[in-house]
Coordinates of C-alpha atoms in Angstrom, one line a residue:
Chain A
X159 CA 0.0 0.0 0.0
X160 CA 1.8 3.4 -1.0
X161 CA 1.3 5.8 2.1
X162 CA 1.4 8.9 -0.1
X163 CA -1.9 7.1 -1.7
X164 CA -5.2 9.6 -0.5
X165 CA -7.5 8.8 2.2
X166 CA -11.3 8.4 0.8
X167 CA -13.8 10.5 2.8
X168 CA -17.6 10.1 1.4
X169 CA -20.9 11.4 2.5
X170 CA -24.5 11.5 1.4
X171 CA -24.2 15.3 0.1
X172 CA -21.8 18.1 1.4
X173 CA -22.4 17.5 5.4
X174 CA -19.4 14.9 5.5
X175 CA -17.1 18.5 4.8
X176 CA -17.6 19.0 8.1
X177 CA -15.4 15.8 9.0
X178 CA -12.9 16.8 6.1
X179 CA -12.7 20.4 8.1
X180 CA -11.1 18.1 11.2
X181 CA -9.1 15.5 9.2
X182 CA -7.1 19.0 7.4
X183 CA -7.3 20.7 11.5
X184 CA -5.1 17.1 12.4
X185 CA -3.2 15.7 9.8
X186 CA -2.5 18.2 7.4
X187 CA -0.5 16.4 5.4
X188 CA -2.9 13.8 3.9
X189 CA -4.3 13.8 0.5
X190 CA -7.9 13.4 0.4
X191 CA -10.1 12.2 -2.2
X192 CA -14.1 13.4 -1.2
X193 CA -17.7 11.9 -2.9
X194 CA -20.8 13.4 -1.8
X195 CA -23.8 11.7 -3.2
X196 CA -25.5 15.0 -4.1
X197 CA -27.5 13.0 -7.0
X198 CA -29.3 10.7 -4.5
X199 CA -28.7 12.7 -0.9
X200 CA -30.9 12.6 1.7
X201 CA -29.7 8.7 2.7
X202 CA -31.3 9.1 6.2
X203 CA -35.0 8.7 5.5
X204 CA -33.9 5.3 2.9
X205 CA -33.7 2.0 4.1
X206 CA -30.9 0.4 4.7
X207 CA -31.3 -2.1 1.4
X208 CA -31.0 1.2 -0.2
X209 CA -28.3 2.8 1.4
X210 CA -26.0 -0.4 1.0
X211 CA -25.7 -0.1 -2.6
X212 CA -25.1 3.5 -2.7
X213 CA -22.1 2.4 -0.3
X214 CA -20.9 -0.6 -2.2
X215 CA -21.4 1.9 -5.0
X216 CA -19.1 4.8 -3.7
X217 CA -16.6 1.9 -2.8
X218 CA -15.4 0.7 -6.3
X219 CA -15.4 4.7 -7.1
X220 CA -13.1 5.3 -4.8
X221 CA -10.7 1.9 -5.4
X222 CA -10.2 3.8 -8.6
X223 CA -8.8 7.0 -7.0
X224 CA -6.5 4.3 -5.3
X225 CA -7.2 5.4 -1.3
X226 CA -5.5 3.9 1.4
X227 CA -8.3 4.2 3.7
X228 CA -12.0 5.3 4.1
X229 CA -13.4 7.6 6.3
X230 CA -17.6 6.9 6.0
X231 CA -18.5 11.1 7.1
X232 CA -22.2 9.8 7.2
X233 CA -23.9 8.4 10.1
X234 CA -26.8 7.0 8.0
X235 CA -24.2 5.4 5.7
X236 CA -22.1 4.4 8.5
X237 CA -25.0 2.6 10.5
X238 CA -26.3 0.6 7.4
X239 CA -23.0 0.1 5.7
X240 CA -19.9 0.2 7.2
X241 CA -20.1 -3.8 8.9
X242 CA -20.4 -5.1 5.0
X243 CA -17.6 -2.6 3.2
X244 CA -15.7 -3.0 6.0
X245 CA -15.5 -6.8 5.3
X246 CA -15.6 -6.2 1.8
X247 CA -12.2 -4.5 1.5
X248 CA -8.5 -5.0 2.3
X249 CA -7.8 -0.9 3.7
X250 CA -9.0 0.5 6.8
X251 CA -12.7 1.7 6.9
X252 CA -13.4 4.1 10.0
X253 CA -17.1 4.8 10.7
X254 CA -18.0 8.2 12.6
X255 CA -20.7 6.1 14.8
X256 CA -17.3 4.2 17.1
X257 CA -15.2 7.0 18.1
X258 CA -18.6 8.9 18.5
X259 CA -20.1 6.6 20.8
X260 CA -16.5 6.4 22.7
X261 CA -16.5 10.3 23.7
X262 CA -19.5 10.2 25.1
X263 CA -18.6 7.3 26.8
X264 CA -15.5 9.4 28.5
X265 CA -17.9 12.3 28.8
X266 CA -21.1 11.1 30.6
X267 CA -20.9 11.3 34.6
X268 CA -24.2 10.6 35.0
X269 CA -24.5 7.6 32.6
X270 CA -27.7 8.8 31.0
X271 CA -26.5 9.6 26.8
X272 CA -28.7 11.3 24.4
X273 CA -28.4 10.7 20.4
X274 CA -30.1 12.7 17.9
X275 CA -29.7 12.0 13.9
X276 CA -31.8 10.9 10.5
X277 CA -34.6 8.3 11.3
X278 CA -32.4 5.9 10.0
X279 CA -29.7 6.4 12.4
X280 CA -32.1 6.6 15.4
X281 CA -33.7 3.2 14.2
X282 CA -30.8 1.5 13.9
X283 CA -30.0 1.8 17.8
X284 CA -26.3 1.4 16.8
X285 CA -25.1 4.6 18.4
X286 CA -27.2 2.6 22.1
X287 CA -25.2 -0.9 21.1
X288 CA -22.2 0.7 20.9
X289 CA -22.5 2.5 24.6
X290 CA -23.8 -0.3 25.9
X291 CA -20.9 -2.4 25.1
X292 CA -18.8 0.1 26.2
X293 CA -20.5 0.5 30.1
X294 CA -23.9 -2.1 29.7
X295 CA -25.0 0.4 32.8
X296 CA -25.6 3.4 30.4
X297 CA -29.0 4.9 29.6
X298 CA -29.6 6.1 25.8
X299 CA -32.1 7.6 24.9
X300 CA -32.3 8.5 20.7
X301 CA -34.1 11.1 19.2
X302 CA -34.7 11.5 15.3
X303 CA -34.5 15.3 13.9
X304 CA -35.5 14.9 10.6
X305 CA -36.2 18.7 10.3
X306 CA -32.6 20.1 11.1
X307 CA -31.2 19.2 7.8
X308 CA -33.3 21.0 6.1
X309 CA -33.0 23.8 8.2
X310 CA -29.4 23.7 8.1
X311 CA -29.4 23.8 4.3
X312 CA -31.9 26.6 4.0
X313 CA -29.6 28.5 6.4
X314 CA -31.7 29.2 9.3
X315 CA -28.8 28.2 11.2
X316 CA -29.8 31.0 14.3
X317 CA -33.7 31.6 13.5
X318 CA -36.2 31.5 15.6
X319 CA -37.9 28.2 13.8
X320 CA -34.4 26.5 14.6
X321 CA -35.2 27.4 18.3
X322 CA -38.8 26.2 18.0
X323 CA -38.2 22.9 16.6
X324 CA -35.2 21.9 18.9
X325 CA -36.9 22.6 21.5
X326 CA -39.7 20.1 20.3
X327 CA -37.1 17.5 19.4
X328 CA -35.0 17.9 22.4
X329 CA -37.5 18.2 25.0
X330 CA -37.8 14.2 26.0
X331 CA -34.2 14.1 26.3
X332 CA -34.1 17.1 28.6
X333 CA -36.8 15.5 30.4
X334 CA -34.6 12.2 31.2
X335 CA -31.6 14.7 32.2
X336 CA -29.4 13.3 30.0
X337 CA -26.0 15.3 30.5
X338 CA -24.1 14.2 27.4
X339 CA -25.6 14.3 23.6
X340 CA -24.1 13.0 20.5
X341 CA -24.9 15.0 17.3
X342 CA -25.5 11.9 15.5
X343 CA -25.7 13.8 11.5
X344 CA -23.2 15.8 10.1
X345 CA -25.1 18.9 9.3
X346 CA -25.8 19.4 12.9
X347 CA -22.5 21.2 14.3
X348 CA -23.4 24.1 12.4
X349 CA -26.6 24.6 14.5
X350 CA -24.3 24.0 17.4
X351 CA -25.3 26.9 19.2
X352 CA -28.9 26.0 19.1
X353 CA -28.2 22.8 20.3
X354 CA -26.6 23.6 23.4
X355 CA -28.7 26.2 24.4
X356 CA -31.6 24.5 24.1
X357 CA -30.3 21.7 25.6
X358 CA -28.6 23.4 28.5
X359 CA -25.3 24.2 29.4
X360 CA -25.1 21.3 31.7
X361 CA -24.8 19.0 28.9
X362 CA -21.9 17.9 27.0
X363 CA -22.5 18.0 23.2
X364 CA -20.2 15.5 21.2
X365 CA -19.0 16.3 17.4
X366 CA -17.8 12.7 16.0
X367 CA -15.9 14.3 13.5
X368 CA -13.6 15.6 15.5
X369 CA -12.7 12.2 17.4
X370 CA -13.5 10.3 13.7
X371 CA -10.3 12.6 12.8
X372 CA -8.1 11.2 15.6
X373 CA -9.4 7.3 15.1
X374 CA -8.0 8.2 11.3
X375 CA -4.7 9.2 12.5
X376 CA -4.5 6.1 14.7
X377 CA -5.1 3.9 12.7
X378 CA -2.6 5.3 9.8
X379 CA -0.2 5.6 12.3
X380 CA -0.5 2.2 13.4
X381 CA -0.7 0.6 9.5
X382 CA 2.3 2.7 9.3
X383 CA 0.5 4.6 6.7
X384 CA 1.1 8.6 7.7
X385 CA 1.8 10.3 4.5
X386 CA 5.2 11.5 3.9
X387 CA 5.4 14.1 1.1
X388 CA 4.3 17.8 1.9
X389 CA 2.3 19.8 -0.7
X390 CA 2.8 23.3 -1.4
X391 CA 0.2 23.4 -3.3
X392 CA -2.9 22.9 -0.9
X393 CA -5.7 22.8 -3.7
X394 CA -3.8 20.1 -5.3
X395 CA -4.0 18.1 -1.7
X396 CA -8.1 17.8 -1.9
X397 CA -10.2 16.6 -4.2
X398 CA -13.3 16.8 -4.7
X399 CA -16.3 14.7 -6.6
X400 CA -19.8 15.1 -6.4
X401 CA -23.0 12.8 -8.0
X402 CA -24.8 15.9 -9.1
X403 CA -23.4 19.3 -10.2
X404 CA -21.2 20.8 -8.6
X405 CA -22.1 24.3 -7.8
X406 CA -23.5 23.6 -4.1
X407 CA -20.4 21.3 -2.6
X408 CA -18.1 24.4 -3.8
X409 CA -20.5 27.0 -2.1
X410 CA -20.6 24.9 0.8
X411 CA -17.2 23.7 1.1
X412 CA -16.3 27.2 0.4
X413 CA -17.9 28.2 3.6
X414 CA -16.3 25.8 5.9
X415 CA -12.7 25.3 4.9
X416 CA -10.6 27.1 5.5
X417 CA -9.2 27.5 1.5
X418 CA -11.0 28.0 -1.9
X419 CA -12.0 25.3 -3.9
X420 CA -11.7 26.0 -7.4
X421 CA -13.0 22.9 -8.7
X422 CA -15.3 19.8 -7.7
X423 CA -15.7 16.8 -10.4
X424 CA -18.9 15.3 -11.3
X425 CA -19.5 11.8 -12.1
X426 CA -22.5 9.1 -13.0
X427 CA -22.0 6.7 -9.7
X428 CA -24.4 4.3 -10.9
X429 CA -22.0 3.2 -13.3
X430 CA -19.7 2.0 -10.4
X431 CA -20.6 -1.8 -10.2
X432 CA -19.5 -4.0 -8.2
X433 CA -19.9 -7.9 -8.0
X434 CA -23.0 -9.0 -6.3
X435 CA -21.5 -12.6 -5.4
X436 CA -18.7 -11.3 -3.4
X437 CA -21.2 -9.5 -0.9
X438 CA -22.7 -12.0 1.7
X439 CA -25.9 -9.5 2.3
X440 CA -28.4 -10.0 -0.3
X441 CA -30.0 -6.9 -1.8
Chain B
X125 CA -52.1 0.8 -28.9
X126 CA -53.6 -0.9 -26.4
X127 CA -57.0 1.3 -25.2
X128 CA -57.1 -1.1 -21.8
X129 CA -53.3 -0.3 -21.2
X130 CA -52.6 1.2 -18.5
X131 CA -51.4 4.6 -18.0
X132 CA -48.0 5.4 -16.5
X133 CA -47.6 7.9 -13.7
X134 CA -44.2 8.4 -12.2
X135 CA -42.8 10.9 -9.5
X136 CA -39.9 11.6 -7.4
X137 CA -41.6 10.1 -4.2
X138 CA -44.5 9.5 -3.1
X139 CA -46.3 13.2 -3.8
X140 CA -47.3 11.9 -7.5
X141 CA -50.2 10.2 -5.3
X142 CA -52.0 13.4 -5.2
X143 CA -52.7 13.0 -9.0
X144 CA -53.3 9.9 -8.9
X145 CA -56.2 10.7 -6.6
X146 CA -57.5 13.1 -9.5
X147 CA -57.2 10.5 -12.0
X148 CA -59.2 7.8 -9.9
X149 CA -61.9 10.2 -9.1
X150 CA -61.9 11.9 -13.0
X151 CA -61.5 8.5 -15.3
X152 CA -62.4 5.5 -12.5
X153 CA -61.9 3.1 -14.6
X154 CA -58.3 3.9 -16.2
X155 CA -55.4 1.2 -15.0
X156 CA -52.7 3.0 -13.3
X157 CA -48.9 1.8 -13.0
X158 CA -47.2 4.3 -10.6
X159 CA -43.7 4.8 -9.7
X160 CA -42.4 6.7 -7.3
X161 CA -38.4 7.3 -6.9
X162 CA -38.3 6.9 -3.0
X163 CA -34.3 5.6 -3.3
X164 CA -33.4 9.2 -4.7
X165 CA -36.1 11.2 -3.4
X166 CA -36.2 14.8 -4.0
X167 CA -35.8 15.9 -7.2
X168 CA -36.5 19.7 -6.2
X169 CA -32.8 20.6 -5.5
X170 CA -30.8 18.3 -7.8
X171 CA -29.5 19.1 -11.9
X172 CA -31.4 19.4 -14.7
X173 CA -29.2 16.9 -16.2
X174 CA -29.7 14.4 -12.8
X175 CA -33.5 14.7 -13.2
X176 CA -33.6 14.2 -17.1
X177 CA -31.3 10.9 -16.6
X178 CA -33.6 9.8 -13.9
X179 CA -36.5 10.4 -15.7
X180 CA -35.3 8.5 -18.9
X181 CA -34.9 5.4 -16.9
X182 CA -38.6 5.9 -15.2
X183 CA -39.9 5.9 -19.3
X184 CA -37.9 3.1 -19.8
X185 CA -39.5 1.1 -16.6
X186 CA -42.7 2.6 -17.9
X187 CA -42.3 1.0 -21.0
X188 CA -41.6 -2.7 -19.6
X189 CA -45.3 -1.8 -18.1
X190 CA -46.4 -1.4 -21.9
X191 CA -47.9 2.1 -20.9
X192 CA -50.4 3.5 -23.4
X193 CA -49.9 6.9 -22.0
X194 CA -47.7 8.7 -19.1
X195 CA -48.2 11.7 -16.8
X196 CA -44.9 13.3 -15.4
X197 CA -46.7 14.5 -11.7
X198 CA -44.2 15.9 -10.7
X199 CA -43.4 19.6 -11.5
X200 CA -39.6 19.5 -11.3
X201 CA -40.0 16.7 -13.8
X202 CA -41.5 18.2 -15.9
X203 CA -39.8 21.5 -15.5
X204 CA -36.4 19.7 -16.8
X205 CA -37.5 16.7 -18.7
X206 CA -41.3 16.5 -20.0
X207 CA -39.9 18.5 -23.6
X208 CA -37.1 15.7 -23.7
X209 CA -39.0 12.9 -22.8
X210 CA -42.1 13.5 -25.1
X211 CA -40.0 13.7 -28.0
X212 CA -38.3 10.3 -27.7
X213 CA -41.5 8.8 -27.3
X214 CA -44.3 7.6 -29.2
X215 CA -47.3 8.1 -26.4
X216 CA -48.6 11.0 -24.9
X217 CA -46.7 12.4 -22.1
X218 CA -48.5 14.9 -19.5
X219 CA -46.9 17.4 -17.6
X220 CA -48.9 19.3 -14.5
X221 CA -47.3 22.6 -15.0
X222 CA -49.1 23.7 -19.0
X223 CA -52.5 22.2 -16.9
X224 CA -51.6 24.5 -14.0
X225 CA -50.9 27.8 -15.7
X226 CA -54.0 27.1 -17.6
X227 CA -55.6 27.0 -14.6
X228 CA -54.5 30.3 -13.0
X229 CA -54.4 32.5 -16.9
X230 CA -58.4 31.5 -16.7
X231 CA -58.8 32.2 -12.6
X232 CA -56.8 35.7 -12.8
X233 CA -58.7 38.8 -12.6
X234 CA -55.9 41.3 -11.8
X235 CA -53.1 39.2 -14.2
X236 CA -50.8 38.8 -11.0
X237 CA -50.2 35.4 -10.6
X238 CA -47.5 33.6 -7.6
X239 CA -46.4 30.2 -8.2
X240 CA -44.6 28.4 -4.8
X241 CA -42.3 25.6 -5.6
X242 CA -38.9 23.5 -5.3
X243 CA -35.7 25.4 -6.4
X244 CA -35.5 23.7 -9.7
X245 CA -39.2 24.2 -10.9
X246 CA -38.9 27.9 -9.7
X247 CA -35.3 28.9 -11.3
X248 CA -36.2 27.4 -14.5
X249 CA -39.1 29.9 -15.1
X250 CA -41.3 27.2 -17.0
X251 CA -44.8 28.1 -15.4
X252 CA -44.1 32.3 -15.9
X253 CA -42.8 31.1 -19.6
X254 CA -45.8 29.2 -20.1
X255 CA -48.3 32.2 -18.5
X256 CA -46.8 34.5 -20.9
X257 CA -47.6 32.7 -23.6
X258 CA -51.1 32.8 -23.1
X259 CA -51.5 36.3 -21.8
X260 CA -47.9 38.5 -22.4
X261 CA -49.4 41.0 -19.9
X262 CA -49.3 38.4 -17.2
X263 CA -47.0 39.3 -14.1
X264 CA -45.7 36.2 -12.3
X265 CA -44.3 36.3 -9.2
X266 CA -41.9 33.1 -8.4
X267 CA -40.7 31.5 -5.0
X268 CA -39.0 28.5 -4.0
X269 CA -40.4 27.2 -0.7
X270 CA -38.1 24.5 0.0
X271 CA -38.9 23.7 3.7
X272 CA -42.8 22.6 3.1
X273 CA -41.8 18.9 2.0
X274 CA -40.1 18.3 4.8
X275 CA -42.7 20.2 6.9
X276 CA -45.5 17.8 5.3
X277 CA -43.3 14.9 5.4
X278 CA -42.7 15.6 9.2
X279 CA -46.7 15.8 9.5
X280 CA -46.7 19.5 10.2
X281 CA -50.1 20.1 8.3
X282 CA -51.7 22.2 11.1
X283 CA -48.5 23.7 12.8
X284 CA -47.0 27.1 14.1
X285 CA -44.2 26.5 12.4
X286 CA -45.6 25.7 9.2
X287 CA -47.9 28.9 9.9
X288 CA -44.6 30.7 10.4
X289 CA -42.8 29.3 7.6
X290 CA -45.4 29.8 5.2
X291 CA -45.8 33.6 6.7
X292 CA -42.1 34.1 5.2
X293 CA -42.3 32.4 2.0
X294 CA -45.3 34.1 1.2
X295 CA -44.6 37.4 2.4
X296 CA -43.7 38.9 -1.1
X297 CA -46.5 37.1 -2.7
X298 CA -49.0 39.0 -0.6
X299 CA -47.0 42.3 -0.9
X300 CA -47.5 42.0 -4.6
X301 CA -51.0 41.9 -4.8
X302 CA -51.2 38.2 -6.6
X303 CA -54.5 37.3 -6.9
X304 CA -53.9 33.8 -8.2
X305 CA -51.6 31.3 -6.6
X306 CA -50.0 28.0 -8.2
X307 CA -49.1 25.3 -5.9
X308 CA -46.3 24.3 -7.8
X309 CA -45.3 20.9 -6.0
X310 CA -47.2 18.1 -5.6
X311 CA -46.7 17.8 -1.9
X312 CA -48.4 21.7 -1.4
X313 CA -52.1 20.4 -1.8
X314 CA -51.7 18.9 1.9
X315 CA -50.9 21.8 3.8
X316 CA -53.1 23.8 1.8
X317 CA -55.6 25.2 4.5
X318 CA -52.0 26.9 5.7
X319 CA -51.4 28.2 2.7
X320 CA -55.1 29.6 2.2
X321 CA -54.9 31.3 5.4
X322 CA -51.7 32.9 4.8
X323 CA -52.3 34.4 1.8
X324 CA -55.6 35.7 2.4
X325 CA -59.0 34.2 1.3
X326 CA -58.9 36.9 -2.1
X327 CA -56.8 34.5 -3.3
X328 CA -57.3 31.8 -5.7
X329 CA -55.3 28.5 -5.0
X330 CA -54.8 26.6 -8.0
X331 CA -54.2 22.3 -7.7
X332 CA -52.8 21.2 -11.1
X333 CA -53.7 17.7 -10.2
X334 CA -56.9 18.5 -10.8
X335 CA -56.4 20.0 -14.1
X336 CA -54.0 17.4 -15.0
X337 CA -56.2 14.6 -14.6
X338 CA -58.7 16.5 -17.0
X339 CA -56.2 17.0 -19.4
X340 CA -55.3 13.2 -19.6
X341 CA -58.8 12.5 -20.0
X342 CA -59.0 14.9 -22.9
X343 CA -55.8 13.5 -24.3
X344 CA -57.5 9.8 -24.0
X345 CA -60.6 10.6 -25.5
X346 CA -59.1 12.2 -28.6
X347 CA -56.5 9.8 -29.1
X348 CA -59.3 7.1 -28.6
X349 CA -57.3 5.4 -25.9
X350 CA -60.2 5.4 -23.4
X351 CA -60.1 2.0 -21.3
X352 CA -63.2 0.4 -22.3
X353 CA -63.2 -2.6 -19.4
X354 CA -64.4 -2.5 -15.7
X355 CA -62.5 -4.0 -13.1
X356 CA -64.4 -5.0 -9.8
X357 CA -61.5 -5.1 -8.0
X358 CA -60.3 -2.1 -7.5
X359 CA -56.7 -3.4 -6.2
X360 CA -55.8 -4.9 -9.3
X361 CA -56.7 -2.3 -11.1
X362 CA -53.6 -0.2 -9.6
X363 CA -49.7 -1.0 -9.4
X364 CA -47.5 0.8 -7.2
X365 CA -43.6 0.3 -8.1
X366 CA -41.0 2.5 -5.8
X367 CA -37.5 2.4 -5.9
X368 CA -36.6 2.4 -2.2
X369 CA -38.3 0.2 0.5
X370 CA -42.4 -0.1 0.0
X371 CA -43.5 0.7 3.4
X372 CA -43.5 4.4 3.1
X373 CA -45.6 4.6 -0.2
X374 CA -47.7 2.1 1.3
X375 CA -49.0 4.3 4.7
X376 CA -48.9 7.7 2.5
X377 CA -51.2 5.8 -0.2
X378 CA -53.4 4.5 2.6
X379 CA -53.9 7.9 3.9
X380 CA -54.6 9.7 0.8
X381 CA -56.7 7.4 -1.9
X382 CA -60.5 6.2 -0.2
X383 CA -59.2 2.5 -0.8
X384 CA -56.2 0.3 0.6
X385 CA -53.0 -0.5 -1.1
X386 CA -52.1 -3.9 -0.1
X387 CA -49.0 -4.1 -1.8
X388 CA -46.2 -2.0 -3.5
X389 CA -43.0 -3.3 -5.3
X390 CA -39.7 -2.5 -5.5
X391 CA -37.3 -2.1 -8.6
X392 CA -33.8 -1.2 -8.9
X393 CA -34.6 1.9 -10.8
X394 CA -30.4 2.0 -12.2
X395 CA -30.9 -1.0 -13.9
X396 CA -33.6 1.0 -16.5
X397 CA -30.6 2.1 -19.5
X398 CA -31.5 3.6 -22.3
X399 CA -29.6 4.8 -26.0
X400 CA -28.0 7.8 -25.2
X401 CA -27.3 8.1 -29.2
X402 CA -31.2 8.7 -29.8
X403 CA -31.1 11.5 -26.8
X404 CA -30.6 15.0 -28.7
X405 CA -29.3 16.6 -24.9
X406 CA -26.5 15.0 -23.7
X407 CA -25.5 14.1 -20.3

């Protein structure tokens, strides 16, 4: 495995930048090749059959770009998906659901954990099997906020509906006095301040992608896979593909790196096949 | 052709269902294969050149259904592929937004007419474009309300929020002194006591369901397709086909047609290909 190969990082649309925006804060040095599903985003509302494919899909695209490892920036995609690619493939596959779940584990004093994401991620109830393995003692409660993407994208990120509807979805977890939340969905740090106070200050609010960032490192590190080159040239170090045009990822990426992007790729995904045989879950 | 084919009706979800009510209350006795693409659900946000690809493969399901006739209900649909589509076809193909701007160039007094919609069916003009052509001295006031499908989807029908939200979107409407309203998205109809109340009871709303469902009557009757059987059962007379999982079509059918769906099937809507050579716009 050449260790000046790129890391992968995919997500249903742009949200997954937001784990790109920590992987560039920690390891600098890393080439990274991103796929946002912008054709076929929202995956949190599709079932997992669904969801699957689109993974298995996004896979054989990025063994083309030749990555030495795959960051899954979705939670939806990680909760359906990343037990079969992981098995599927000979390069590290980090989830954000694991070093997630392991935060709030280190966080919680009270032992009572609150999750919010997509439906699918709240139905899954991998984010609870996860703690639970963890400390079997811990209480978690899950919320689905199906509402805060959409309110994240049409940028009502401090609005007074934001308020209104948080307060809705976060009321039962309030109630159970939870003091530690995970933000389950990618899109919803940048409502952050929201969030917490609606939540309360009491409570700790955990970002996966930050500590999906460090279980990246650690694992190159260990698979002795830490890039060595430096770039000069940082918009050479990222690139960028998309499954619809690619206007939106450069406005949004654009507004949460740190850099320009001058250009993001669009391809037809559905033309990434992959066999059928090799996968032991049927779809 | 076939006069006791069925006709095809295809939308990005499961909103299309709203038209299919006006076609089972208009023409009874029609057959009706639907499809609804749940796996890559919306359409309103994505390319012109995403939603024309998708749409070519729902003609060329359509087509395994031996369709004698399809109806695009869905206005972003139609907005970017119902011109492309109808061309490489030999059967009539029936958009809802030429129905709906009928609709409003007959109900206008004062010749200021709003339409609400998704992004894509706004920005492409296609409902002021066809207004105009019927009446140049027409004034038509455009907005994208891109929170209402997830508002409906979340249940909000009767809501403060969806009061508020609605209050914002409409805001310019009303300042404008429309006196005609298009409800430009399939979805709209459901929250349309909302939308009523907002923009004042002076107002006409205009359903292009309805007029949709009148127009492929028309289209039947002079192309002699009209079905001349009866069916007695009234389930086999429909077919549902989505392209995610068919729970969700399943409950929003249930809760919108006066009958029971018992079943719906799913496709893998990738698999549909079609000659790109014979498409005039590429992709």
């Amino acid at each position: 495995m050449d260790r000046n190969a790129p890391v992968g990082v995919f997500d249903s649309g742009v949200g997954g930048m937001t784990v790109v925006r920590e992987i560039i804060r920690q390891i600098p040095d890393e080439r990274i090749v991103y796929f946002g599903d912008t054709a076929r985003v929202p995956y949190g509302s599709k079932s997992k059959e669904t969801v699957l494919h689109y993974a298995r899909q996004i896979m054989e695209f990025l063994k083309t770009q030749k990555v030495k490892a795959v960051v899954v920036a979705c939670n939806t995609a990680t909760v359906y998906a990343l037990e079969e690619i992981s098995r599927e493939t000979d390069i590290p596959v980090i989830g954000v659901v694991e070093p997630g779940a392991r935060v709030a584990a280190a966080a919680t004093k009270n032992g009572r954990i609150g999750v919010i994401g997509t439906e699918g991620t709240i139905k899954s109830g991998l984010y609870a099997s996860y703690l639970k393995q963890l400390n079997s003692s811990f209480e978690v409660i899950g919320k689905a906020c199906p509402l805060f993407v959409p309110l994240v994208e049409e940028g009502l990120w401090h609005d007074s509906v934001t308020d209104e509807i948080a307060r809705r979805y976060l009321k039962e977890l309030k109630e159970k006095e939870i003091d530690t939340l995970i933000m389950g969905c990618t899109h919803y740090p940048l409502i952050r301040s929201t969030i917490k106070r609606t939540i309360g200050d009491g409570v700790s609010l955990v970002n996966p992608a930050y500590e999906t960032a460090v279980q990246l490192r650690r694992v190159l590190e260990w698979e002795d896979l830490i890039r060595e080159e430096h770039s000069d040239n940082i918009a050479s170090q990222y690139e960028f593909y998309v499954s619809d045009s690619p206007e939106k990822i450069q406005k949004f990426a654009n507004s949460i790196l740190s850099f320009e992007i001058h250009q993001a790729h669009q391809i037809n995904i559905e033309e990434y096949t992959y066999d059928d045989d090799r996968c032991t879950d049927n779809h």
